[in-house]
XYZ file of C-alpha atoms in Angstrom:
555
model
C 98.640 121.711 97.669
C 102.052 120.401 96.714
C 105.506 122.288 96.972
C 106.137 121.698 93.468
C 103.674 120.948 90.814
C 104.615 117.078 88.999
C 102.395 115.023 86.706
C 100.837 112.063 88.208
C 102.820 110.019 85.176
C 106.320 111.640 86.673
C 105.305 110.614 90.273
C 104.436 106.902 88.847
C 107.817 106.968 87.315
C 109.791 108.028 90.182
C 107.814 105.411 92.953
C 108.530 102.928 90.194
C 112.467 104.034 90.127
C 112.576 104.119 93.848
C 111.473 100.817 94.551
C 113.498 99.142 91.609
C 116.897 101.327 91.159
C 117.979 99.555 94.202
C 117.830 96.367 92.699
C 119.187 97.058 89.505
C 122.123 99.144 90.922
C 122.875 95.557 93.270
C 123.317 93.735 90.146
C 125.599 96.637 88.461
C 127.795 96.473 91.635
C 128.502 92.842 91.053
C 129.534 93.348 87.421
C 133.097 95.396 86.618
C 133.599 98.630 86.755
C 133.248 100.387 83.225
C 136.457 101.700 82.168
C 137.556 105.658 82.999
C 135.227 104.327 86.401
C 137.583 102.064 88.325
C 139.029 105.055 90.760
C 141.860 104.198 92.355
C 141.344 100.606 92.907
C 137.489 98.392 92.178
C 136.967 98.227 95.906
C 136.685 102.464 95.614
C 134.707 101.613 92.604
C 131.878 99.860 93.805
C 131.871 101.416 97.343
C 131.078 105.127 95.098
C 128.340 103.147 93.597
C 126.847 102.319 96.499
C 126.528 106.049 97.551
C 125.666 106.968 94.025
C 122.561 104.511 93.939
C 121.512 105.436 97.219
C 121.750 109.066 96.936
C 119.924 109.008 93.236
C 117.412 107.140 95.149
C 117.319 109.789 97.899
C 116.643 112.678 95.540
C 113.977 110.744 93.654
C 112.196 110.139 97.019
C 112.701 113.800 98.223
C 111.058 114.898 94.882
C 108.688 112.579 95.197
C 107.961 113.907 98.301
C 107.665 117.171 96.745
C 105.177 116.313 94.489
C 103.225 114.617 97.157
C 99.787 116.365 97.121
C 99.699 117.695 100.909
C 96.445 118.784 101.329
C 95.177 114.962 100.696
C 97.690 112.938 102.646
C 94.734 110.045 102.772
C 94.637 109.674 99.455
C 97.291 106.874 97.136
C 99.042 109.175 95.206
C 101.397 107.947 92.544
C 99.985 104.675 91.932
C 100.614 101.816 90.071
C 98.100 99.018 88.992
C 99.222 96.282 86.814
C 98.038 93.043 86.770
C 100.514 90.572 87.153
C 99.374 87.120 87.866
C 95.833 86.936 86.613
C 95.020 83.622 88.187
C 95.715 84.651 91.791
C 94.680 88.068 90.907
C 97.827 89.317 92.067
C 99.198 92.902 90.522
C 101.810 95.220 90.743
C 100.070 97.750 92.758
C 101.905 100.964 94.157
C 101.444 103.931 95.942
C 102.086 106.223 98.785
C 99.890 107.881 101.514
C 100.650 110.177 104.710
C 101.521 106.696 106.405
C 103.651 105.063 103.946
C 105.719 108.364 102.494
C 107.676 109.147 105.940
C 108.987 105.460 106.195
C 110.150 105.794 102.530
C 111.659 108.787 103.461
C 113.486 107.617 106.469
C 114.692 104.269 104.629
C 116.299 106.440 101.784
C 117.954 108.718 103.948
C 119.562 105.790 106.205
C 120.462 103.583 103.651
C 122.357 106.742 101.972
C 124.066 107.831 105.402
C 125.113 103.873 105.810
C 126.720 103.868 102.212
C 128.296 106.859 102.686
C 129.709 106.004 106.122
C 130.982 102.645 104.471
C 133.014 104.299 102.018
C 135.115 105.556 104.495
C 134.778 103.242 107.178
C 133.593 99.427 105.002
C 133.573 96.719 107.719
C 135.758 94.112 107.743
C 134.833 91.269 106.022
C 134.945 89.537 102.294
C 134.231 91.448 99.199
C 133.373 94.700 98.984
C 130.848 94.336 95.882
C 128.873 91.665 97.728
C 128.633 94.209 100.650
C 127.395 96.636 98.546
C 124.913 94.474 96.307
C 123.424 93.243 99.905
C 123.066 96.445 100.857
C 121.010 97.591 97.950
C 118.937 94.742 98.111
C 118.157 95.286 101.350
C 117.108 99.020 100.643
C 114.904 97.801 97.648
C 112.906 95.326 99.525
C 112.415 97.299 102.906
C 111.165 100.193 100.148
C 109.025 98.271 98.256
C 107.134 96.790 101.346
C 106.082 100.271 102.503
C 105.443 101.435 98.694
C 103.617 97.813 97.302
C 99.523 97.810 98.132
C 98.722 93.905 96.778
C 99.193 91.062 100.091
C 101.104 88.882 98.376
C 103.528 90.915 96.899
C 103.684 93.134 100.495
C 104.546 89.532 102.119
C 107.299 88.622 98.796
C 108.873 92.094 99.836
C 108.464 91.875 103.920
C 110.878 88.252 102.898
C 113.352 89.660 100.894
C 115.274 91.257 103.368
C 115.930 88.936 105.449
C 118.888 86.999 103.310
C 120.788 90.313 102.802
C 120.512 90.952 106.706
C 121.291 87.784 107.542
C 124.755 87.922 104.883
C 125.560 91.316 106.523
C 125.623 89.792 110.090
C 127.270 86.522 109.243
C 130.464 87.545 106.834
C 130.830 90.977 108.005
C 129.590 91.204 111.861
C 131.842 90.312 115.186
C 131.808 88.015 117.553
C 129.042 85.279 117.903
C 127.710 86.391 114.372
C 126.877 83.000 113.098
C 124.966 82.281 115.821
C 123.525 85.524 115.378
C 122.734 85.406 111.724
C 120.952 81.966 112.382
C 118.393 83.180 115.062
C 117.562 86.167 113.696
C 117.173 84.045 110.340
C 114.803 81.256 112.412
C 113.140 83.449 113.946
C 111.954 85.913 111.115
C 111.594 82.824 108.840
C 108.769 81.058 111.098
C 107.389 84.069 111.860
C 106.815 84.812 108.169
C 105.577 81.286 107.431
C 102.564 81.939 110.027
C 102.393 84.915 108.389
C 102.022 83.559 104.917
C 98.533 81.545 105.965
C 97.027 84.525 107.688
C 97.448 86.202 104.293
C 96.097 83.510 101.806
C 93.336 83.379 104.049
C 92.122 86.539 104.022
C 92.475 86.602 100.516
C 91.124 83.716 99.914
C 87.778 84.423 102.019
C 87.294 87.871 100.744
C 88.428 87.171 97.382
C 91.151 89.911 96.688
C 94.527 90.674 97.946
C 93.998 94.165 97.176
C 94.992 96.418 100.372
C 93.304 99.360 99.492
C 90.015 97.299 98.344
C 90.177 95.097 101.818
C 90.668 98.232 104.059
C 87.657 99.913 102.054
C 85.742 96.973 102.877
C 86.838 97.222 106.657
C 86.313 93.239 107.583
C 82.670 93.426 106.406
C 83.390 90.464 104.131
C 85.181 88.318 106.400
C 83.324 87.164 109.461
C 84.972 87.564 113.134
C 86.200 84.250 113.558
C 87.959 84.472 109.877
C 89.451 87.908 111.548
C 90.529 86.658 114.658
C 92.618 83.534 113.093
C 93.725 86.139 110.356
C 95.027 88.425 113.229
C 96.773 85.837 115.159
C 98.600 84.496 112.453
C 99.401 87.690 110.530
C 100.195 89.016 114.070
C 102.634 86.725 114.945
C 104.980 87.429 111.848
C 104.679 91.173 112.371
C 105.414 91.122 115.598
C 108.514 88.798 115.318
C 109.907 91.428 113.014
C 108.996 94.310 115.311
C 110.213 92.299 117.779
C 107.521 92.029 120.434
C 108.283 90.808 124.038
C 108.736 87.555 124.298
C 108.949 87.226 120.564
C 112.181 89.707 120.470
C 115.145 87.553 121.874
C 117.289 87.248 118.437
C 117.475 91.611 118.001
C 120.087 91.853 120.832
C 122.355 89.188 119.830
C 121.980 90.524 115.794
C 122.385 93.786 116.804
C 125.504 92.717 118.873
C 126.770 90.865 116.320
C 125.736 93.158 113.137
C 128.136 95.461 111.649
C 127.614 99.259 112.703
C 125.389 99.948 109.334
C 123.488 96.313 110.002
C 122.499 97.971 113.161
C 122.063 101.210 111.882
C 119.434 99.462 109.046
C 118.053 96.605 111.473
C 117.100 99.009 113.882
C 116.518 101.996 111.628
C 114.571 100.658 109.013
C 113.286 96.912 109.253
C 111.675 97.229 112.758
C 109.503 99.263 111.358
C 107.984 96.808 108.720
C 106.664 94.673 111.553
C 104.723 97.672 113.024
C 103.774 99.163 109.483
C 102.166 95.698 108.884
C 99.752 96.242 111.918
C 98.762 99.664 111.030
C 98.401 99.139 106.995
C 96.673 95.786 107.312
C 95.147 94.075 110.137
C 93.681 97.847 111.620
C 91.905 98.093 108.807
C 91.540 94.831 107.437
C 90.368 92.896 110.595
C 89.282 95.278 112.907
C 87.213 92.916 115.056
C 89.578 90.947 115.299
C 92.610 93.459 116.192
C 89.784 94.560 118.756
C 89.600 90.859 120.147
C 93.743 91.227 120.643
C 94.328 94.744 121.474
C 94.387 94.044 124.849
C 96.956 90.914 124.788
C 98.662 93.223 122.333
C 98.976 96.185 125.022
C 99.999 93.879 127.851
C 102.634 92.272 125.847
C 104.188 96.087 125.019
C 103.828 97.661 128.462
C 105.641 94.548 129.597
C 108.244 94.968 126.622
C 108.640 98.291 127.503
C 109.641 97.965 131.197
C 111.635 94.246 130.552
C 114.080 96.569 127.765
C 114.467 98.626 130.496
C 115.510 96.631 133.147
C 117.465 94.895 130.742
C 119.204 97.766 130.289
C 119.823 98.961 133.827
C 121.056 95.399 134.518
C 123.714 95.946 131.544
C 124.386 99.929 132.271
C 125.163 98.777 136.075
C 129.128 98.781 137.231
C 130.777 95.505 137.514
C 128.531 93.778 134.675
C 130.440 94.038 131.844
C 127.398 95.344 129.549
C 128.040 95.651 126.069
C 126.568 99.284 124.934
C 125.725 98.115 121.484
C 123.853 95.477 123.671
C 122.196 98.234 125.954
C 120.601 100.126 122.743
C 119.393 96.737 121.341
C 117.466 96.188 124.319
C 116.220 100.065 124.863
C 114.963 99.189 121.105
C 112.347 96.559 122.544
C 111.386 99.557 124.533
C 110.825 102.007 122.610
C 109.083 99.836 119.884
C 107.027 98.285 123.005
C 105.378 102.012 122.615
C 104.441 101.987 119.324
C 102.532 98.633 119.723
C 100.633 100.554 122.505
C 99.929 102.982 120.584
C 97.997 100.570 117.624
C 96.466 98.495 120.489
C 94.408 101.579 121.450
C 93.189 101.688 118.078
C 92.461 105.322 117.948
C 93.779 107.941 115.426
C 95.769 109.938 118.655
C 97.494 106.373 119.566
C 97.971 105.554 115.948
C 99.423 108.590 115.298
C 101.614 108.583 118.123
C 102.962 105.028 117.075
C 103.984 106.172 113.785
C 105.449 109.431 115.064
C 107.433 107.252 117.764
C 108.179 104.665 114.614
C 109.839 107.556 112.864
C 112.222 109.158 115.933
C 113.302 105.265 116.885
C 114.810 105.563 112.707
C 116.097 108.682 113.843
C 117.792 108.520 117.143
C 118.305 105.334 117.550
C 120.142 105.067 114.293
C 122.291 107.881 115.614
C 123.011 105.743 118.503
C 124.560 102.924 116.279
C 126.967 105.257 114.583
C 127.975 106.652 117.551
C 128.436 103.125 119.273
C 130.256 101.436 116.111
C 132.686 104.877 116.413
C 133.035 104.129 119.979
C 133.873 100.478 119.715
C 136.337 101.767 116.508
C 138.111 103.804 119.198
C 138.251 102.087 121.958
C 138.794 98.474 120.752
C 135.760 97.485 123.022
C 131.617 98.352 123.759
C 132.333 96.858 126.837
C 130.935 99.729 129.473
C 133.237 99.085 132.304
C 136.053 98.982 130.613
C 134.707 102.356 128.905
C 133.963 103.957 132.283
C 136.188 102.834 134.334
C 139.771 102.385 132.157
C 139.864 105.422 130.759
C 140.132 108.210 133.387
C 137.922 111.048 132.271
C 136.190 109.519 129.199
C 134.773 110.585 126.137
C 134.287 114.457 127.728
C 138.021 114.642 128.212
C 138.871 112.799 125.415
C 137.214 113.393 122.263
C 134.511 116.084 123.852
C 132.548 116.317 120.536
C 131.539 112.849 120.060
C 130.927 112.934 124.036
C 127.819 115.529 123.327
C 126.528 113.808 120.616
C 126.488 110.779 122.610
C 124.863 112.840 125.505
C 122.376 114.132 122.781
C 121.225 111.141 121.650
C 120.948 109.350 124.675
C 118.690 112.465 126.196
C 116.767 112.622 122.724
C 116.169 108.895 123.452
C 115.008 109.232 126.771
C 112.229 111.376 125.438
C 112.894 114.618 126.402
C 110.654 117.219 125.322
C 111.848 119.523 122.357
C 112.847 116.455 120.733
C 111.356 114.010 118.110
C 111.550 111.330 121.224
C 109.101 112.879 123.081
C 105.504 113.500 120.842
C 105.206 109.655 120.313
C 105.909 108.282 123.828
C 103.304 110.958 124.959
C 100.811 110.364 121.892
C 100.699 106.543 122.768
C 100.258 107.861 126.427
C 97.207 109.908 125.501
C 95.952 107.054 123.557
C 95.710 104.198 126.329
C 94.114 106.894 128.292
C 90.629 106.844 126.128
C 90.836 104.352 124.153
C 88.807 102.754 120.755
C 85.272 101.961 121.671
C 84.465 98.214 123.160
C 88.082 98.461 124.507
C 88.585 98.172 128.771
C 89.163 101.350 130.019
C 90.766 100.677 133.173
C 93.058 97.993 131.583
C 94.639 100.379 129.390
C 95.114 103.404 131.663
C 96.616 100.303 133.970
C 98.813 100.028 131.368
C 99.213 103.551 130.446
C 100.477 104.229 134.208
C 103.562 100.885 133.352
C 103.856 102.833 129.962
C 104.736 105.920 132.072
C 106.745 104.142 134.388
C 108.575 102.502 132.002
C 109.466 106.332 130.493
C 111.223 106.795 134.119
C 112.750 103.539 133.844
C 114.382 104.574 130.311
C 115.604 108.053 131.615
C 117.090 106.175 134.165
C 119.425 103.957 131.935
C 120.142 106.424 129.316
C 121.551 108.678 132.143
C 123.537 106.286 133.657
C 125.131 105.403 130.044
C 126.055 109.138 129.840
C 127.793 109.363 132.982
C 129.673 106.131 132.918
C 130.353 106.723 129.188
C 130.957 110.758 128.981
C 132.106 111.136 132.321
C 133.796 107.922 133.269
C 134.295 106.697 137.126
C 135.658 108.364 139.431
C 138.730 105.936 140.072
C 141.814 106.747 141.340
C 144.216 107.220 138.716
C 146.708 104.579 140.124
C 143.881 101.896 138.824
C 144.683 103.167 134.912
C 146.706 100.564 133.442
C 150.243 101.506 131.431
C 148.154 100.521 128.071
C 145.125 102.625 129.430
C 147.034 105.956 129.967
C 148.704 105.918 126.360
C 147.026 106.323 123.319
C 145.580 103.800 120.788
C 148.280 103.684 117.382
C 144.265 103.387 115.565
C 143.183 106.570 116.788
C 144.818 108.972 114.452
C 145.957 112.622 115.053
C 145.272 114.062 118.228
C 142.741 116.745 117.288
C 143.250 120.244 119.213
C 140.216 120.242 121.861
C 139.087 123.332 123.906
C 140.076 124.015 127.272
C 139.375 121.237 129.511
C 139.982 118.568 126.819
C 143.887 118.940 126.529
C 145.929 115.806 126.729
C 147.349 114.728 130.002
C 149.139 111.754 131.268
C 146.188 109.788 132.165
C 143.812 111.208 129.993
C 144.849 110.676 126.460
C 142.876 112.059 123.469
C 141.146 109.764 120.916
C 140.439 110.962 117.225
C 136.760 112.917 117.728
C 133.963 113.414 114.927
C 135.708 113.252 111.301
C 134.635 114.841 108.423
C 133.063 111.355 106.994
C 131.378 110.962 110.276
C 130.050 114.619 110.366
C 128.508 114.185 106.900
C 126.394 110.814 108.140
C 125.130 111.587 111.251
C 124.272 115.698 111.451
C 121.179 114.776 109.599
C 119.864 112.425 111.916
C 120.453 115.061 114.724
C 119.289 117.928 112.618
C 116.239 115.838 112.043
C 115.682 114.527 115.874
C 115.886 118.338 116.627
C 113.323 119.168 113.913
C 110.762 116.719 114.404
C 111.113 117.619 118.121
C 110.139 121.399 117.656
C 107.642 121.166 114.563
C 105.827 117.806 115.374
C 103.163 119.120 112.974
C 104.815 118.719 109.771
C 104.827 114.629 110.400
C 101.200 114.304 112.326
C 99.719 116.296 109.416
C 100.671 113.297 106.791
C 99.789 111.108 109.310
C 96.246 111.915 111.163
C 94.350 112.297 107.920
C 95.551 108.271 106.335
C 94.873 107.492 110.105
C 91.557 108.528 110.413
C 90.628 107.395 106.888
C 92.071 103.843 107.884
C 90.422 103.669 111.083
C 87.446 104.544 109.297
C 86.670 102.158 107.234
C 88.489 103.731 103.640
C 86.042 107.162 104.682
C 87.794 109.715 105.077
């Protein structure tokens, strides 16, 4: 069944355009501006293009998804198979299943939402064409690695994003972004190199790099040790990228650093490569081998998930200066700590739960960027003291709107149930409880129980960050400083608030949600409040790839 009927030539086409538009439109944004195009000025120019690219990309994904052919999620649809380089048998091989098609989704629809939010807010930094190109190349590679079904070419995609995100931190992040921009570009870059051997090996011993072929296969032409050093190696890279505890130390100083759409796209979008790796290739690829690791795999994310949140409660507490964009970069090793739970179980309902849980991060943690970067634009600082405690009655009194959706997201993030946070904690939960055969039993539900503790910990820290944030401390109002208890020249027109949110001498309004702002992040909440409610519509493209990976190609 499909919403809309489209040939299978039409939905080649439009995986093709998805995966390549991007590029092409980076190179147009470098060139001039064709005449009657220019706008006002060429920054204008180039900073529409960016929004037109991405949103022609958008549509050709949402009609792609369309097309998609619902009642056999499990099966590639809109493939591709060209050979490319006949000695190393590598080919330009493409397609989308009920794993890969939400992730392309999810990429097009932030990397729209980032260009549009530029064009009214760009970041400070050099040219605006070079922002833009980066950007686009950055969307084309993260889209092609969840689209591209050949090894090689999945591993020449996973690597081209890193030079655009690593541009986007250094010339256009804040402080401590060189630094930055260098350890996340270490990092990633050894991680990938390990990476790259784990690959040519298994290609090399089963004789294709063919993803679909190898997970048909399901490790019955490579032997266990050949899977185990395949695992380890691939591992490592993917789980650099995801980031893993203790592999994860460069996300909080990029994210720090990274300008609000870097964070918005690091966190968003190329977490989830790392974590699509383990799912699309070494689950079915090397399962005795991922069955030799799961268990290093789930201790390493149940203790990810409780370090993120201590870090975070050690950052949310009063008197330690925490940086909020900080705070969410470390609630990110977290939350992705749960998804790597949910593969080590190696069952479709722990599977299933770690892509549903890949998904909402996109979603609400992406939200949480935007909302920090307008923060920070407001304020001047992320700095949470200063946030609670200089200014009297916060963002409630303040600017109340962008106080909910603060409080939304942060509750949404917590997991509450109703919301897309909630089905893939729980999932990976459920998971760990039973999990794949020849797995230890009482070592996962031990770390089910830190999984669950860990969800406590999380609600914890996200609740402090409202009250301190929303609510402010309760301070005396002789601690406000002259500087605190007049408004910012930056902050615009004082918009008129309901009741409650009136201006006063020590509580002075800030500019609340603009129109621009509006536009780029009500579909993220729409979509966190969707997902929450109907958890079926995702899980229904999922289980069926799932159980057709996990078995062996058989669906």
């Amino acid at each position: 069944m499909t919403v809309i009927d489209i040939s299978a030539s039409v939905m080649q086409f439009l995986l093709a355009f998805v995966v390549v538009a991007p590029l092409l439109g980076a190179v147009a944004a470098l060139l001039p501006a064709p005449p009657g195009l220019k706008g006002k000025n060429p920054d204008q120019a180039v900073l529409r293009h960016g929004v037109t690219v991405t949103g022609a990309v958008l549509i050709a994904t949402i009609v792609l998804a369309v097309g998609f052919d619902l009642d056999h999620p499990a099966t590639m649809q809109a493939t591709t198979d060209i050979s490319w380089i006949p000695a190393l048998d590598v080919r330009i091989h493409l397609g989308i299943d009920g794993i890969s098609l939400p992730l392309l989704l999810l990429t097009a629809l932030l990397t729209f939402l980032c260009a549009l939010y530029s064009y009214f807010k760009l970041p400070a930094g050099p040219s605006p064409k070079a922002f833009v190109a980066l950007v686009l190349v950055l969307e084309s590679g993260t889209l092609a690695t969840f689209a591209v079904l050949d090894l090689l070419l999945f591993f020449l995609a996973f690597e081209m994003v890193l030079i655009p995100m690593y541009f986007l931190i250094a010339r256009w992040g804040g402080g401590q972004r060189q630094s930055a921009a260098w350890k996340f570009i270490l990092y990633t870059l050894l991680g990938s190199v390990v990476m790259l051997l784990g690959i040519l090996l298994i290609g090399l011993k089963s004789g294709t790099f063919d993803m679909v072929a190898l997970a048909t296969d399901n490790g019955r032409g490579l032997t266990t040790s050949v899977q185990v050093i395949a695992v380890l190696a691939i591992g490592i890279g993917l789980a650099v990228k995801t980031p893993m505890w203790p592999l994860h130390s460069w996300l909080p100083d990029a994210h720090t650093a990274a300008p609000t759409v870097g964070s918005v796209l690091l966190a968003g979008v190329l977490l989830k490569m790392g974590t699509y790796g383990f799912v699309r290739i070494l689950l079915p690829v090397a399962p005795d081998g991922m069955r030799t690791f799961a268990p290093y795999l789930a201790a390493f994310a149940v203790v990810g998930i409780v370090y993120g949140s201590l870090a975070c409660l050690a950052l949310a507490r009063t008197g330690a200066k925490g940086d909020l964009k900080r705070l969410i970069a470390y609630s990110s090793v977290g939350h992705m700590g749960f998804v790597l739970l949910g593969i080590a179980t190696m069952t479709p309902t722990g599977v299933n739960g770690a892509l549903f849980a890949n998904i909402a991060h996109g979603l609400i943690t992406g939200l949480l960027f935007f909302l920090v970067g307008a923060i920070k634009d407001r304020y001047g600082t992320a700095d949470l003291d200063t946030l609670a405690g200089a200014t009297g009655a916060a963002l409630y009194g303040r600017a109340p709107r962008l106080g909910a959706l603060l409080a939304f997201a942060a509750i949404a993030s917590l997991g509450l149930p109703g919301l897309a946070g909630f089905w893939g904690e729980m999932l990976t939960l459920f998971g760990a409880y039973s999990p794949a055969e020849g797995l230890s039993r009482p070592a996962f539900r031990t770390f089910m129980a830190i999984g669950a503790f860990g969800t406590l910990l999380t609600a914890a820290y996200m609740l402090i960050v409202v009250r301190r944030v929303c609510m402010g401390e309760h301070t005396p109002h002789s601690r406000l400083s002259p500087d605190d208890r007049a408004p910012r020249a930056a902050d615009g027109p004082e918009p008129s608030g309901a009741a409650g949110a009136r201006p006063t001498a020590t509580t002075p309004q800030l500019a609340d949600i603009q129109t621009y702002e509006a536009a780029a992040w009500t579909p993220l909440a729409a979509l966190t409040v969707l997902a929450g409610l109907w958890p079926a519509v995702l899980l229904g493209l999922t289980d069926p790839a799932v159980q057709k990976l996990l078995a062996g190609g058989k669906s």
